[in-house]
XYZ file of C-alpha atoms in Angstrom:
525
model
C 22.990 -15.960 22.414
C 24.125 -17.749 19.661
C 22.325 -16.416 16.629
C 22.413 -19.668 14.435
C 20.067 -21.213 17.234
C 17.767 -18.309 17.326
C 15.199 -19.878 14.699
C 11.333 -19.890 16.049
C 8.894 -22.034 15.089
C 6.237 -19.759 13.745
C 3.537 -22.337 14.982
C 4.533 -21.477 18.440
C 5.114 -17.754 17.717
C 1.881 -16.616 16.117
C -1.080 -14.704 17.652
C -4.278 -16.766 17.789
C -6.552 -14.793 15.422
C -9.555 -13.156 16.836
C -11.920 -15.861 15.981
C -14.923 -14.200 17.910
C -14.832 -11.621 15.048
C -15.976 -12.245 11.588
C -16.234 -10.400 8.260
C -19.656 -10.231 7.950
C -20.087 -9.498 11.687
C -18.027 -6.461 11.606
C -19.443 -5.367 8.245
C -22.959 -5.074 9.962
C -21.604 -3.181 12.969
C -24.823 -1.420 14.363
C -21.944 0.919 15.307
C -21.307 1.891 12.002
C -24.329 4.366 10.634
C -26.549 2.730 7.643
C -26.614 4.292 4.319
C -29.091 6.985 4.447
C -32.117 6.524 2.154
C -31.061 9.303 -0.249
C -27.565 7.725 -0.660
C -29.307 4.354 -1.298
C -31.708 5.776 -3.961
C -28.639 7.412 -5.685
C -26.788 4.054 -5.821
C -29.394 2.346 -7.376
C -30.135 5.126 -9.933
C -26.352 5.371 -10.823
C -26.572 1.341 -12.037
C -29.216 2.517 -14.751
C -28.067 2.949 -18.613
C -29.692 6.383 -18.850
C -30.279 7.967 -15.359
C -32.899 10.446 -15.108
C -31.670 13.695 -13.863
C -35.079 15.014 -12.587
C -35.476 11.943 -10.529
C -32.053 12.808 -9.081
C -33.028 15.933 -8.264
C -36.219 14.944 -6.523
C -34.255 12.276 -4.523
C -31.868 14.949 -3.208
C -34.509 17.689 -2.564
C -36.338 14.998 -0.332
C -33.760 15.487 2.179
C -32.967 19.195 2.843
C -29.757 18.688 5.291
C -28.308 17.100 1.962
C -29.608 19.740 -0.394
C -28.007 22.388 1.656
C -24.750 20.739 1.493
C -24.877 20.152 -2.084
C -25.564 24.006 -2.861
C -22.959 25.141 -0.597
C -20.206 22.831 -2.161
C -21.692 23.764 -5.674
C -20.896 27.591 -4.585
C -17.387 26.797 -2.765
C -13.915 27.779 -3.969
C -13.154 24.402 -4.290
C -15.252 23.867 -7.422
C -15.075 27.280 -8.516
C -18.042 27.024 -11.059
C -18.276 30.625 -13.108
C -22.078 31.230 -11.945
C -23.984 30.950 -8.929
C -25.884 27.694 -8.582
C -29.450 28.473 -6.684
C -31.185 25.013 -7.161
C -30.662 21.217 -7.206
C -31.692 21.247 -10.602
C -28.824 23.253 -11.748
C -26.254 21.665 -9.374
C -27.048 17.883 -10.567
C -25.845 18.263 -14.387
C -23.132 20.320 -13.389
C -21.615 17.726 -10.725
C -22.628 14.529 -12.625
C -24.011 11.550 -10.880
C -20.578 10.211 -9.636
C -19.631 13.159 -7.990
C -23.044 13.459 -6.310
C -22.739 10.571 -4.870
C -19.207 11.108 -4.167
C -20.409 14.061 -2.008
C -23.380 12.757 -0.334
C -21.472 9.522 0.788
C -18.632 11.454 2.196
C -21.273 13.948 3.998
C -22.591 10.607 5.657
C -18.926 9.248 6.385
C -18.328 12.651 8.335
C -21.462 12.660 9.912
C -21.103 9.810 12.460
C -21.248 9.871 16.259
C -18.208 11.509 18.064
C -15.827 8.700 19.152
C -14.417 8.178 22.594
C -11.761 10.434 23.722
C -8.951 7.550 23.186
C -10.226 6.881 19.483
C -10.271 10.535 18.401
C -6.652 10.521 17.440
C -6.961 7.125 15.530
C -10.040 8.352 13.539
C -8.177 11.663 12.799
C -5.414 9.606 11.365
C -7.852 7.614 9.478
C -9.854 10.435 8.103
C -6.545 12.163 7.096
C -5.173 8.844 5.068
C -8.563 8.112 3.286
C -8.972 11.693 2.211
C -5.403 11.887 1.199
C -5.649 8.835 -0.974
C -8.675 10.013 -2.405
C -7.121 13.376 -3.359
C -4.489 11.173 -4.978
C -6.485 9.140 -6.857
C -8.406 12.173 -8.225
C -5.233 13.970 -8.968
C -3.644 10.915 -11.018
C -7.001 10.576 -12.566
C -7.013 14.003 -13.840
C -3.533 13.432 -15.649
C -5.210 10.292 -17.305
C -6.859 10.884 -20.602
C -10.384 9.540 -20.512
C -10.601 8.873 -16.871
C -13.364 10.336 -14.509
C -11.624 11.655 -11.512
C -14.709 11.650 -9.319
C -15.119 7.677 -9.894
C -11.225 7.477 -8.812
C -11.991 9.944 -5.747
C -14.728 7.892 -4.660
C -12.632 4.208 -4.857
C -10.436 5.764 -2.769
C -12.627 6.950 -0.245
C -14.299 3.775 0.095
C -11.373 1.698 -0.084
C -10.608 1.896 3.770
C -13.923 2.112 4.880
C -13.450 -1.465 6.376
C -11.000 -0.033 8.784
C -13.774 2.249 10.371
C -15.923 -0.981 10.757
C -13.327 -2.819 12.542
C -12.298 0.328 14.777
C -16.045 0.741 15.483
C -16.806 -2.937 16.341
C -13.702 -4.005 18.055
C -11.530 -0.939 19.286
C -9.401 -2.179 21.990
C -8.376 -5.271 19.739
C -7.628 -2.876 16.522
C -5.590 -0.567 18.823
C -3.756 -3.219 20.604
C -2.911 -5.800 17.736
C -3.058 -3.721 14.707
C -1.715 -0.401 15.324
C 0.643 -0.816 18.071
C 2.702 -2.257 14.988
C 1.830 -0.438 11.668
C 0.132 3.029 10.498
C -2.286 4.035 7.951
C -2.702 3.422 5.455
C -0.204 0.140 5.741
C -2.149 -1.714 8.077
C -3.024 -4.932 6.117
C -0.526 -7.427 7.179
C -1.549 -6.746 10.781
C -4.821 -6.976 10.440
C -4.514 -10.402 8.625
C -2.071 -11.532 11.388
C -4.401 -10.617 14.544
C -8.339 -11.014 12.800
C -7.488 -13.507 9.978
C -9.182 -11.253 7.657
C -8.378 -7.538 6.782
C -10.338 -4.228 6.026
C -10.431 -5.051 2.430
C -12.751 -7.876 3.225
C -14.778 -6.000 5.488
C -15.032 -2.946 2.826
C -15.975 -5.447 0.154
C -18.886 -6.905 2.493
C -19.941 -3.218 3.017
C -20.260 -2.191 -0.305
C -22.143 -5.514 -1.114
C -24.382 -4.476 1.806
C -24.920 -0.748 0.154
C -25.551 -2.116 -3.219
C -22.168 -0.933 -4.756
C -20.650 -4.197 -4.826
C -20.120 -4.090 -8.521
C -19.451 -0.246 -8.710
C -15.478 -0.655 -8.988
C -14.887 -4.515 -9.808
C -12.339 -5.976 -7.794
C -9.978 -3.011 -8.013
C -10.588 -2.334 -4.333
C -9.055 -5.790 -3.322
C -5.833 -4.935 -4.823
C -4.508 -1.349 -3.175
C -2.549 -2.736 -0.865
C -0.960 -5.599 -2.894
C 2.785 -5.545 -3.149
C 2.426 -6.759 -6.408
C -0.036 -5.695 -9.332
C -0.199 -7.590 -12.281
C -0.065 -5.515 -15.484
C -3.376 -4.760 -17.346
C -5.122 -2.313 -19.505
C -8.491 -2.495 -18.648
C -10.426 -0.079 -16.572
C -10.573 -2.083 -13.710
C -6.636 -2.785 -13.620
C -6.022 0.631 -14.250
C -7.923 1.719 -11.065
C -6.442 -1.046 -9.180
C -3.069 0.685 -10.231
C -4.107 4.039 -9.366
C -5.251 3.242 -5.907
C -2.196 1.621 -5.375
C -0.361 4.577 -6.363
C -2.633 6.868 -4.144
C -1.648 4.517 -1.273
C 1.895 4.889 -1.714
C 1.362 8.524 -2.277
C -0.240 8.995 0.989
C 2.494 6.774 2.668
C 5.139 9.305 1.064
C 3.395 12.167 2.735
C 3.357 10.513 6.109
C 6.748 9.544 5.760
C 8.022 11.998 8.495
C 5.615 10.378 10.626
C 7.678 7.573 11.954
C 7.287 5.707 8.461
C 9.444 2.431 7.670
C 10.601 4.306 4.515
C 12.610 7.569 4.479
C 11.204 10.421 2.532
C 13.774 10.187 0.042
C 13.434 6.612 -0.492
C 9.608 7.056 -0.704
C 9.864 9.435 -3.373
C 12.007 7.619 -5.570
C 9.897 4.339 -5.205
C 6.729 6.315 -5.812
C 7.943 8.345 -8.628
C 9.306 5.122 -10.280
C 5.847 3.279 -9.760
C 4.112 6.331 -11.662
C 6.567 6.582 -14.824
C 6.560 2.569 -15.020
C 2.536 1.827 -14.306
C 0.839 5.235 -15.650
C 3.395 6.873 -17.832
C 3.392 9.736 -15.827
C 6.683 12.258 -15.636
C 8.405 13.678 -12.836
C 6.908 16.838 -13.467
C 3.292 15.528 -13.200
C 4.333 14.236 -9.950
C 5.714 17.300 -8.802
C 2.523 19.198 -9.696
C 0.314 16.540 -7.891
C 2.417 16.989 -4.601
C 1.904 20.672 -5.036
C -1.749 20.327 -5.063
C -2.503 17.489 -2.492
C -2.086 19.140 0.665
C -4.512 22.342 -0.248
C -6.991 20.162 -1.926
C -7.374 17.720 0.948
C -7.637 20.643 3.514
C -10.200 21.862 1.450
C -12.317 18.813 1.429
C -11.744 18.230 4.963
C -13.335 21.781 5.650
C -16.280 20.991 3.094
C -17.228 17.476 4.499
C -16.577 18.520 8.231
C -13.937 15.645 8.329
C -11.756 16.099 11.579
C -8.012 15.398 10.402
C -6.190 17.041 13.208
C -3.237 18.931 12.195
C -3.425 18.642 8.289
C -1.795 16.473 6.169
C 1.805 17.108 6.502
C 4.128 19.997 7.133
C 4.890 22.008 4.361
C 8.767 21.077 4.586
C 7.733 17.776 3.684
C 6.205 19.142 0.487
C 8.874 21.134 -0.372
C 11.778 18.380 0.269
C 9.424 15.906 -2.063
C 9.507 18.815 -4.705
C 13.059 18.976 -4.634
C 13.684 15.375 -4.618
C 11.332 14.809 -7.786
C 13.300 17.504 -9.678
C 16.687 15.796 -8.795
C 15.298 12.320 -9.669
C 14.123 14.274 -12.995
C 17.609 15.570 -13.652
C 19.352 12.179 -12.637
C 16.785 10.152 -15.055
C 17.851 12.632 -18.051
C 21.509 11.505 -17.366
C 20.731 7.945 -17.053
C 18.952 7.959 -20.378
C 21.991 9.482 -22.380
C 24.087 7.222 -20.693
C 21.651 4.048 -21.726
C 21.304 5.441 -25.157
C 25.177 5.678 -25.629
C 25.181 2.064 -24.035
C 22.503 0.768 -26.491
C 24.866 1.979 -29.465
C 27.597 -0.083 -28.284
C 25.558 -3.363 -26.914
C 22.332 -3.115 -28.934
C 20.975 -6.253 -27.160
C 20.960 -3.782 -23.962
C 20.507 -4.800 -20.343
C 17.886 -5.192 -17.765
C 18.457 -1.450 -16.113
C 14.802 -0.744 -16.254
C 14.108 -3.808 -13.744
C 17.287 -2.604 -11.743
C 17.273 -0.471 -8.192
C 19.172 2.318 -9.411
C 20.905 2.697 -5.408
C 22.104 -1.035 -5.178
C 21.517 -2.920 -8.240
C 19.152 -5.625 -7.117
C 16.005 -6.307 -8.871
C 13.146 -3.560 -8.288
C 9.451 -3.558 -7.742
C 8.763 -3.250 -11.498
C 10.417 -6.653 -11.986
C 8.179 -7.953 -9.142
C 5.152 -6.583 -10.640
C 5.972 -7.825 -14.281
C 7.912 -11.333 -13.625
C 7.375 -12.816 -9.922
C 3.917 -14.077 -10.783
C 4.883 -15.740 -13.960
C 7.933 -17.492 -11.712
C 5.700 -18.498 -9.243
C 3.000 -20.047 -11.804
C 5.805 -22.108 -13.370
C 6.864 -23.375 -9.597
C 3.399 -24.197 -8.723
C 2.801 -26.129 -12.072
C 5.792 -28.191 -11.464
C 5.131 -28.347 -7.617
C 8.689 -27.179 -7.011
C 8.971 -25.916 -3.602
C 9.472 -22.177 -3.415
C 10.574 -19.636 -0.296
C 10.282 -16.167 0.339
C 12.721 -14.143 2.654
C 11.319 -10.953 3.850
C 14.272 -8.791 5.343
C 14.495 -5.365 7.352
C 17.915 -3.799 8.325
C 17.910 -3.468 12.199
C 18.153 0.108 13.378
C 18.804 1.724 10.110
C 17.172 4.932 11.017
C 20.037 5.257 13.571
C 22.588 4.452 10.895
C 20.791 7.744 8.852
C 20.776 9.865 12.048
C 24.320 9.106 13.266
C 26.199 8.968 9.921
C 24.295 10.921 7.505
C 22.145 9.595 4.380
C 25.236 9.082 2.235
C 26.394 6.195 4.865
C 22.524 4.986 4.743
C 23.244 4.343 1.039
C 26.219 2.557 1.541
C 24.522 0.353 4.152
C 21.817 -0.477 1.708
C 24.500 -1.066 -1.063
C 26.399 -3.685 1.362
C 22.865 -5.672 2.099
C 22.532 -5.745 -1.393
C 26.279 -7.165 -2.382
C 25.733 -9.728 0.762
C 22.257 -10.787 -0.815
C 23.721 -11.429 -4.140
C 26.763 -13.447 -2.426
C 24.659 -15.622 -0.296
C 21.871 -16.879 -3.070
C 22.110 -19.226 -5.904
C 21.969 -18.150 -9.629
C 18.342 -19.339 -9.748
C 17.180 -17.134 -6.877
C 15.935 -13.429 -7.300
C 16.738 -10.476 -4.754
C 14.715 -7.446 -4.689
C 14.699 -4.137 -3.213
C 11.433 -3.275 -2.016
C 12.208 0.302 -0.822
C 13.729 1.820 2.176
C 15.891 -0.915 4.029
C 13.351 -3.618 2.989
C 14.171 -6.648 0.890
C 12.706 -9.575 -0.718
C 14.634 -12.760 -1.723
C 12.773 -15.407 -3.631
C 14.381 -18.788 -3.718
C 13.136 -21.265 -6.347
C 13.112 -25.298 -6.824
C 14.963 -25.857 -3.712
C 15.226 -28.672 -0.791
C 14.171 -27.667 2.705
C 17.607 -27.963 4.121
C 18.893 -25.497 1.082
C 16.478 -23.072 2.393
C 17.461 -23.514 6.080
C 21.219 -23.150 5.120
C 20.586 -20.021 2.630
C 18.190 -18.313 5.407
C 20.726 -19.027 8.361
C 23.476 -17.634 6.113
C 21.725 -14.452 5.242
C 20.322 -13.792 8.543
C 23.307 -14.519 10.703
C 26.355 -14.193 8.887
C 26.830 -10.513 7.343
C 29.657 -8.955 7.793
C 30.139 -5.424 9.261
C 30.222 -2.446 7.023
C 33.537 -0.795 6.722
C 33.739 2.726 5.939
C 36.788 4.578 3.869
C 37.900 5.778 7.310
C 38.124 2.287 8.803
C 34.865 2.963 10.768
C 32.905 -0.281 11.287
C 29.235 -0.271 11.582
C 27.224 -3.351 12.835
C 24.751 -4.344 10.471
C 22.205 -6.906 11.488
C 18.958 -8.208 10.001
C 15.633 -9.179 11.058
C 14.395 -11.993 8.539
C 10.981 -13.569 8.182
C 11.060 -16.790 6.197
C 8.211 -18.927 4.434
C 9.003 -22.117 2.563
C 5.979 -22.944 0.560
C 5.584 -26.547 -0.896
C 2.629 -26.208 -3.610
C -0.048 -28.785 -3.980
C -2.330 -29.604 -7.278
C -4.796 -26.924 -7.703
C -3.047 -24.075 -5.704
C -3.347 -20.704 -7.389
C -0.036 -18.627 -7.515
C -0.425 -15.692 -5.123
C 2.597 -13.904 -4.559
C 1.165 -11.079 -2.344
C -0.131 -13.945 -0.008
C 3.463 -15.527 0.598
C 4.926 -12.215 0.780
C 2.409 -11.194 3.320
C 3.329 -14.248 5.406
C 6.980 -13.623 5.158
C 6.640 -9.927 6.126
C 4.413 -11.462 9.533
C 7.383 -13.611 10.298
C 9.755 -10.730 9.547
C 7.792 -8.604 12.005
C 7.879 -11.733 14.837
C 11.807 -11.348 14.516
C 11.942 -7.554 14.642
C 9.520 -7.665 17.904
C 11.794 -10.204 19.763
C 14.753 -7.786 19.453
C 15.937 -8.012 15.823
C 19.198 -9.879 14.475
C 16.747 -13.147 13.994
C 15.272 -15.736 11.787
C 11.213 -16.476 12.163
C 10.685 -19.460 9.553
C 7.692 -21.210 8.917
C 6.421 -23.928 6.446
C 3.204 -24.268 4.179
C 2.127 -27.260 2.593
C -0.401 -25.833 0.053
C -2.202 -22.978 2.004
C -1.992 -24.973 5.837
C 0.607 -24.099 8.202
C 2.781 -27.036 9.049
C 5.156 -27.652 12.101
C 8.607 -26.577 10.950
C 10.867 -29.191 12.079
């Protein structure tokens, strides 16, 4: 089939959302155990300015099962307190209110009824992902001066509780329409595509029911965002740490059929830690060294069934080696940049460039994309997002080696630069995923650029004259702002990502195009 004719109308391609499910219905699922009284009371006390430790001890002692677990935890090797703790009154001040609340909620989540046989491996993956994210958040908080690791652990542990509710209330739909195309923790786009909302929305509703709606501000709303606006407030810092924890978890699972290879995931995560949290590669290496053992310890402590554990030891070893290589390369780059600045005091935008292919990186996307989109909306200028994935990229790496895979990434990047206009922006998101933002353009130009990018990319020719066919799956979103629209790059990127997935599911080497007037999907003609 002529590729130029393989352009699908997203209106006819979209899977209708599961309208029989609502956020409130899933959040109120009777299959999700209600919060125990001891936890509810602790949540209420936690909101007081001067919590009464004697009252906290009395509440915990009212539940013998919880009391026993708290004392067992206090004397476990995980915490390693110097003296044996024999009473709840001794345990409360040692743990602190946030950690006590974390422990009790974790005990509660792990104590639910056993799942149906077909759901057991799914819930193992969910708890493995949730615990890993929580430990990453805790370890990151330990590196940030003045932050409470227990708060970060609790936030990361609860941020995906909505997934448990969705699986509990709509198991077959979740298996068939979400987990057939995504893996934990990166499931939010698939959820929105089918249900019309995501587990983030369900989590917010559950926490509101539990009286914890204001505990973490809106940080839990943004942990899966592709663009996290910069900020110095505690809530914005928590949002950044939660996103870093999600990225770290994806990195650890990258050997499990992840879209992003381990080297690409490590580079992306290390860059994010440095640019957004000011953490060095040695900090990242220490976190990677500690995360697996701590996850397994928490799993045993809380009785979470996470199956075979976090990841093979070889993944940890390879990640640490890659971080050491990145650190060495960064030192060399800094020397080169210092010499370059002496010759050119104005400097360049190397901070915002992907080191492999030269396109803009995620740091630029975080710092500048919202501002660009806001300017387009203020002027009612159309903007388009093209989400691009290299077809069968893993087979290129497997057959020709990672060096050739790198050449393929550079080949695609060069093609994107050649295909777009001066005012447009091309990003490498990581791995073999790219994003192109077309600004202030007519519909006909959008179609022309999208067709050229998706249909006309040349073959990659190696030094030995070997030719490798490169094809792209492209999801395209044309967006015409209306008066009163609020800029949300995450929403537009998600829409383009969903369209790209339609192209990939249809066999790849395809464009899937859609058009929005404001936030309404319109027929594309």
